[in-house]
Coordinates of C-alpha atoms in Angstrom, one line a residue:
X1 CA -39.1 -72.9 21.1
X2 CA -38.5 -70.9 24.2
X3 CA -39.0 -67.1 23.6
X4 CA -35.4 -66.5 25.2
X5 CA -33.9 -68.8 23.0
X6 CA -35.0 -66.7 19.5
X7 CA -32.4 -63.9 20.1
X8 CA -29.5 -66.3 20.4
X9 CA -30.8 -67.6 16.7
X10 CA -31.6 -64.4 15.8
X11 CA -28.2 -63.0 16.3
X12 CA -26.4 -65.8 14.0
X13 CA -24.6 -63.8 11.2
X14 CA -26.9 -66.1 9.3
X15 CA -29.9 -64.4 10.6
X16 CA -28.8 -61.2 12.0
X17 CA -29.7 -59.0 8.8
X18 CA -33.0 -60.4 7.1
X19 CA -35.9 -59.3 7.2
X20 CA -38.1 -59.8 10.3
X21 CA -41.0 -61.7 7.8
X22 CA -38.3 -63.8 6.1
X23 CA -37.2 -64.7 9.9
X24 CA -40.6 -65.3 10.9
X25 CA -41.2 -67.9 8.1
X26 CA -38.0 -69.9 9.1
X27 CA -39.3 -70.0 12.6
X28 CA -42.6 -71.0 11.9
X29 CA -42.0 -73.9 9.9
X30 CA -38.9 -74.7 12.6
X31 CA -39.2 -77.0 15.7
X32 CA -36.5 -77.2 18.6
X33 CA -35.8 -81.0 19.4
X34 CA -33.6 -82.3 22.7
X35 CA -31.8 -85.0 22.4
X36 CA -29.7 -87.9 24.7
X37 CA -26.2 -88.3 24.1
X38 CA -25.1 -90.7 21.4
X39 CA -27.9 -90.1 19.2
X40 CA -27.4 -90.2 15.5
X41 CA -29.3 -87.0 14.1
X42 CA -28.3 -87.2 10.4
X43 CA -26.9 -90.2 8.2
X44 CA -24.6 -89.4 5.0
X45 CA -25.8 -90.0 1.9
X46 CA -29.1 -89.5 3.0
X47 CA -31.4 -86.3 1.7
X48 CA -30.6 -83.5 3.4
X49 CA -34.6 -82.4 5.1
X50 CA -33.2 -79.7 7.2
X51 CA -30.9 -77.3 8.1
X52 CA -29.7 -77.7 12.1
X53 CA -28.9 -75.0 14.7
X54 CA -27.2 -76.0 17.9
X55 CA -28.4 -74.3 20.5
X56 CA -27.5 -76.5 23.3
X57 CA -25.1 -78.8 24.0
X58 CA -22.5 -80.6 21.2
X59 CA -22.3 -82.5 18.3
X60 CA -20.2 -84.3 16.4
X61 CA -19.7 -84.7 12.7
X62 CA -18.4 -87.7 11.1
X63 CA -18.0 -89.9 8.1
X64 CA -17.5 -93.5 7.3
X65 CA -16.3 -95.2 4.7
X66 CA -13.9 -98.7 3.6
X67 CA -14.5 -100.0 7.3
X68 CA -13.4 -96.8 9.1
X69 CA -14.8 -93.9 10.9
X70 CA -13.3 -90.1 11.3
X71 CA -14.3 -87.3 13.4
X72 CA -14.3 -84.0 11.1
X73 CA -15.8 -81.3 13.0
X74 CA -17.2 -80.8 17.0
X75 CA -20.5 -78.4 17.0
X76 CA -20.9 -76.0 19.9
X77 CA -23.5 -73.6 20.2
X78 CA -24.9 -71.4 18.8
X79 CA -24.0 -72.0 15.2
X80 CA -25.7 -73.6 12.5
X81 CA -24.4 -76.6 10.6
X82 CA -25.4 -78.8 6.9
X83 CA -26.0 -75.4 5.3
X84 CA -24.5 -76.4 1.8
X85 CA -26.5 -79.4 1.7
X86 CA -29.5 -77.8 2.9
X87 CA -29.3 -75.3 0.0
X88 CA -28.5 -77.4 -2.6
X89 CA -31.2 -80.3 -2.0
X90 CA -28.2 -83.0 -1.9
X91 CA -27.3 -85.9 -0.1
X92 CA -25.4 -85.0 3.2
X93 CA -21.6 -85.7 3.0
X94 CA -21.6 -86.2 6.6
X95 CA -23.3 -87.9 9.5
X96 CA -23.8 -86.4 12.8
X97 CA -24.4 -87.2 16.2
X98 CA -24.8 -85.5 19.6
X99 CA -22.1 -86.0 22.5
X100 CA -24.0 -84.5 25.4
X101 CA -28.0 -83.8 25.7
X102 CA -28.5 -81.4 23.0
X103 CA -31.3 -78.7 22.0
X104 CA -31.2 -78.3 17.7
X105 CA -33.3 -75.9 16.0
X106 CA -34.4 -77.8 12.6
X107 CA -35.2 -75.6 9.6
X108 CA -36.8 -77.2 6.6
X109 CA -34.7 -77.1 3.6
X110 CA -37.6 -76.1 1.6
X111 CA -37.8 -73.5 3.6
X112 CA -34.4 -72.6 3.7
X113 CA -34.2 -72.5 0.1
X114 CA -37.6 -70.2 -0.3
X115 CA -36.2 -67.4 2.0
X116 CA -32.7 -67.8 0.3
X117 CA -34.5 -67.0 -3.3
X118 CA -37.0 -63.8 -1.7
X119 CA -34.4 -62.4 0.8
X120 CA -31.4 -60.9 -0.2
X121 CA -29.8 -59.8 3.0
X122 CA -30.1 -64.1 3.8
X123 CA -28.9 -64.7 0.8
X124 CA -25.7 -62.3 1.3
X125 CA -25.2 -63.5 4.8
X126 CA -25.3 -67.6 3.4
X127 CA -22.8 -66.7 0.6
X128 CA -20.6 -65.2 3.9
X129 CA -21.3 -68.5 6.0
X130 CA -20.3 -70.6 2.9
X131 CA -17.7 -68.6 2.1
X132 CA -16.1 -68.9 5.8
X133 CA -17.0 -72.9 5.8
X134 CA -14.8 -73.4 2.6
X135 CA -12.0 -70.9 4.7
X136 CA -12.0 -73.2 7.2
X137 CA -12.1 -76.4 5.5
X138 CA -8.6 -75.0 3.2
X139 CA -7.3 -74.5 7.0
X140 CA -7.8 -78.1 7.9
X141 CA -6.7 -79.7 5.2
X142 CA -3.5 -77.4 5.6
X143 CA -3.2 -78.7 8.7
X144 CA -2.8 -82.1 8.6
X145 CA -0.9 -81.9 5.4
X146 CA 2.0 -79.7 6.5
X147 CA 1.7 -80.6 10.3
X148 CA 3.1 -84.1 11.8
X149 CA 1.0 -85.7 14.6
X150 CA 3.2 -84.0 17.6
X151 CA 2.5 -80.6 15.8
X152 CA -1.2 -81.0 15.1
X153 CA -1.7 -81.5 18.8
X154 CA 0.6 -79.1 20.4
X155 CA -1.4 -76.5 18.1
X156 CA -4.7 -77.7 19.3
X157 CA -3.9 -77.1 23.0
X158 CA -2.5 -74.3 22.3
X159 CA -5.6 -72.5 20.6
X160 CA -7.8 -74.8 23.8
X161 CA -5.7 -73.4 26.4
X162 CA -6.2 -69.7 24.8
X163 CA -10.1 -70.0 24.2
X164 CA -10.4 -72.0 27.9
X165 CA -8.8 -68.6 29.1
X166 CA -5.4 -68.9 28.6
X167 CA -4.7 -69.9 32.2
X168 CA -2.2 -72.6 31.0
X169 CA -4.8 -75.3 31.8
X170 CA -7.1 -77.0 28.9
X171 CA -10.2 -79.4 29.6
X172 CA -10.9 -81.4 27.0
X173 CA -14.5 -81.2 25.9
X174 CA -14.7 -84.4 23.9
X175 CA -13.1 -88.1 24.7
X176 CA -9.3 -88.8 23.5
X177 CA -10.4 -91.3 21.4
X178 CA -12.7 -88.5 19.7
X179 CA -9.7 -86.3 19.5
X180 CA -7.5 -88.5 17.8
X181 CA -10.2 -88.9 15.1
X182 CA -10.4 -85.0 14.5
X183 CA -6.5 -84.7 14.4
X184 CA -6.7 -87.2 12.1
X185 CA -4.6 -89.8 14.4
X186 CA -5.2 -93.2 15.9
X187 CA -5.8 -93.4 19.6
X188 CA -2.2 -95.0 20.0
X189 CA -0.6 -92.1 18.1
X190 CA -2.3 -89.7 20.1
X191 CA -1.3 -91.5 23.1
X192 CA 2.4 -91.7 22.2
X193 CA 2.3 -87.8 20.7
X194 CA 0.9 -86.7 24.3
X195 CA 4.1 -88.7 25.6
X196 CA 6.6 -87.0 22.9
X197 CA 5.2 -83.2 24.8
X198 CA 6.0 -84.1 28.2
X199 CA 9.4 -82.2 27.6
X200 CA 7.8 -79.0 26.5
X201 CA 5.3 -79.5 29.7
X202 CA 2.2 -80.7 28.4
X203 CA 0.8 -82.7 32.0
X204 CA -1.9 -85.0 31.2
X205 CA -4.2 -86.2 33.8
X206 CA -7.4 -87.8 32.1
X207 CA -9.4 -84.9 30.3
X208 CA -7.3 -82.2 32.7
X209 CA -4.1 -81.0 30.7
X210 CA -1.6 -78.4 32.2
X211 CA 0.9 -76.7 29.8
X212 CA 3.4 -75.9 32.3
X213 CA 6.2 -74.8 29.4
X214 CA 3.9 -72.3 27.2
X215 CA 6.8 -70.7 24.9
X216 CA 8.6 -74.1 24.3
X217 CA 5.2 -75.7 23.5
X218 CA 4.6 -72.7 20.7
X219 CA 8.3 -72.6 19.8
X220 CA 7.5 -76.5 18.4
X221 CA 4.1 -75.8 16.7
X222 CA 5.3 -72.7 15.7
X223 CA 1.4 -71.1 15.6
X224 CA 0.2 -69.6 11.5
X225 CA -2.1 -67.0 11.8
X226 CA -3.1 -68.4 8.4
X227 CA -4.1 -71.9 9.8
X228 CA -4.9 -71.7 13.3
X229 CA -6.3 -67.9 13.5
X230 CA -10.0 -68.6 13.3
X231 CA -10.4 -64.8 12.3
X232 CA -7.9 -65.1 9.6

């Protein structure tokens, strides 16, 4: 692992308050892997050997199951992800794969679980990351239950357009048919729901989108702090 690349691990919440021992131990029993695009880094169902930090690059998170495939979460760096199945020696829930040429920390669980039991600051700062992970999954599922198509989407460029700089323009960091997965949508419904915003001025032009009309656009998602507010 590059030297420069330890503070951006260090600085996780996850990491930011242990001791510099208990980080040590994680790190020496760590290795930093790249990876292509398109490979498959974890398969659900399967142990889970090691807790993963994304330090470079993207990757996707995904299940299967009765002959179809969703999307449920994109990775970015830096951020850590299969904690909970890391810490409980289960099978992973998920699969994952990268999108674009990728560097991932690897922790073993083992490992993971030995620091968790003889460091309490870890420990505290895993109960916090757990604790946000189920906050975000009640926000998901609160999402596509009380939002149609048209509204799920509208609220996702909104929040794009505000972390891309709020510029009224979003680039879309994944494919559409990636998107539709995540907002829980086939490709065709996504297509026709981009169709159903041209009104409020959403301007589609492959991964390019302008939001000409910004207040109509929120005026139909109508924004909850309590869903799309990743602070809430």
């Amino acid at each position: 692992m590059r030297s420069k690349d330890i503070p951006l691990v260090r600085e996780l919440d996850l990491f930011a308050e242990m001791a510099e021992s208990s980080f040590d131990a994680l790190m020496q029993a760590a290795f930093l892997q790249r990876f292509p695009p398109q490979v498959q880094l974890i398969t659900e169902g399967e142990p889970a050997d090691f807790l993963y930090v994304m330090v470079e690059g993207s990757v996707e998170l995904f299940a299967n199951g009765n002959g179809r495939e969703t999307t449920i979460e994109i990775i970015n760096p830096v951020a850590t992800f299969i904690l909970a199945a890391a810490l409980r020696d289960q099978a992973y829930l998920m699969s994952a794969r990268t999108i674009e040429n990728a560097r991932i920390l690897m922790i073993p669980s083992e490992t993971v679980r030995a620091v968790f039991a003889s460091d309490a600051a870890f420990a505290r700062a895993v109960v916090r990351e757990l604790s946000g992970r189920f906050r975000t999954v009640v926000k998901a599922l609160k999402n596509q239950k009380l939002r149609n198509a048209v509204e799920r989407l509208a609220n996702y460029l909104l929040r794009k357009e505000s972390e891309q700089g709020g510029e009224g323009t979003v680039t879309l960091e994944i494919d559409k048919r990636t998107l539709a997965a995540l907002l829980g949508m086939t490709p065709e419904n996504l297509s026709r729901a981009f169709g159903t915003l041209k009104p409020y001025g959403v301007v589609v032009k492959g991964r390019e989108i302008r939001l000409t009309k910004t207040a109509d656009l929120t005026a139909l998602a109508k924004p909850s702090p309590l869903i799309d507010d990743p602070a809430s």
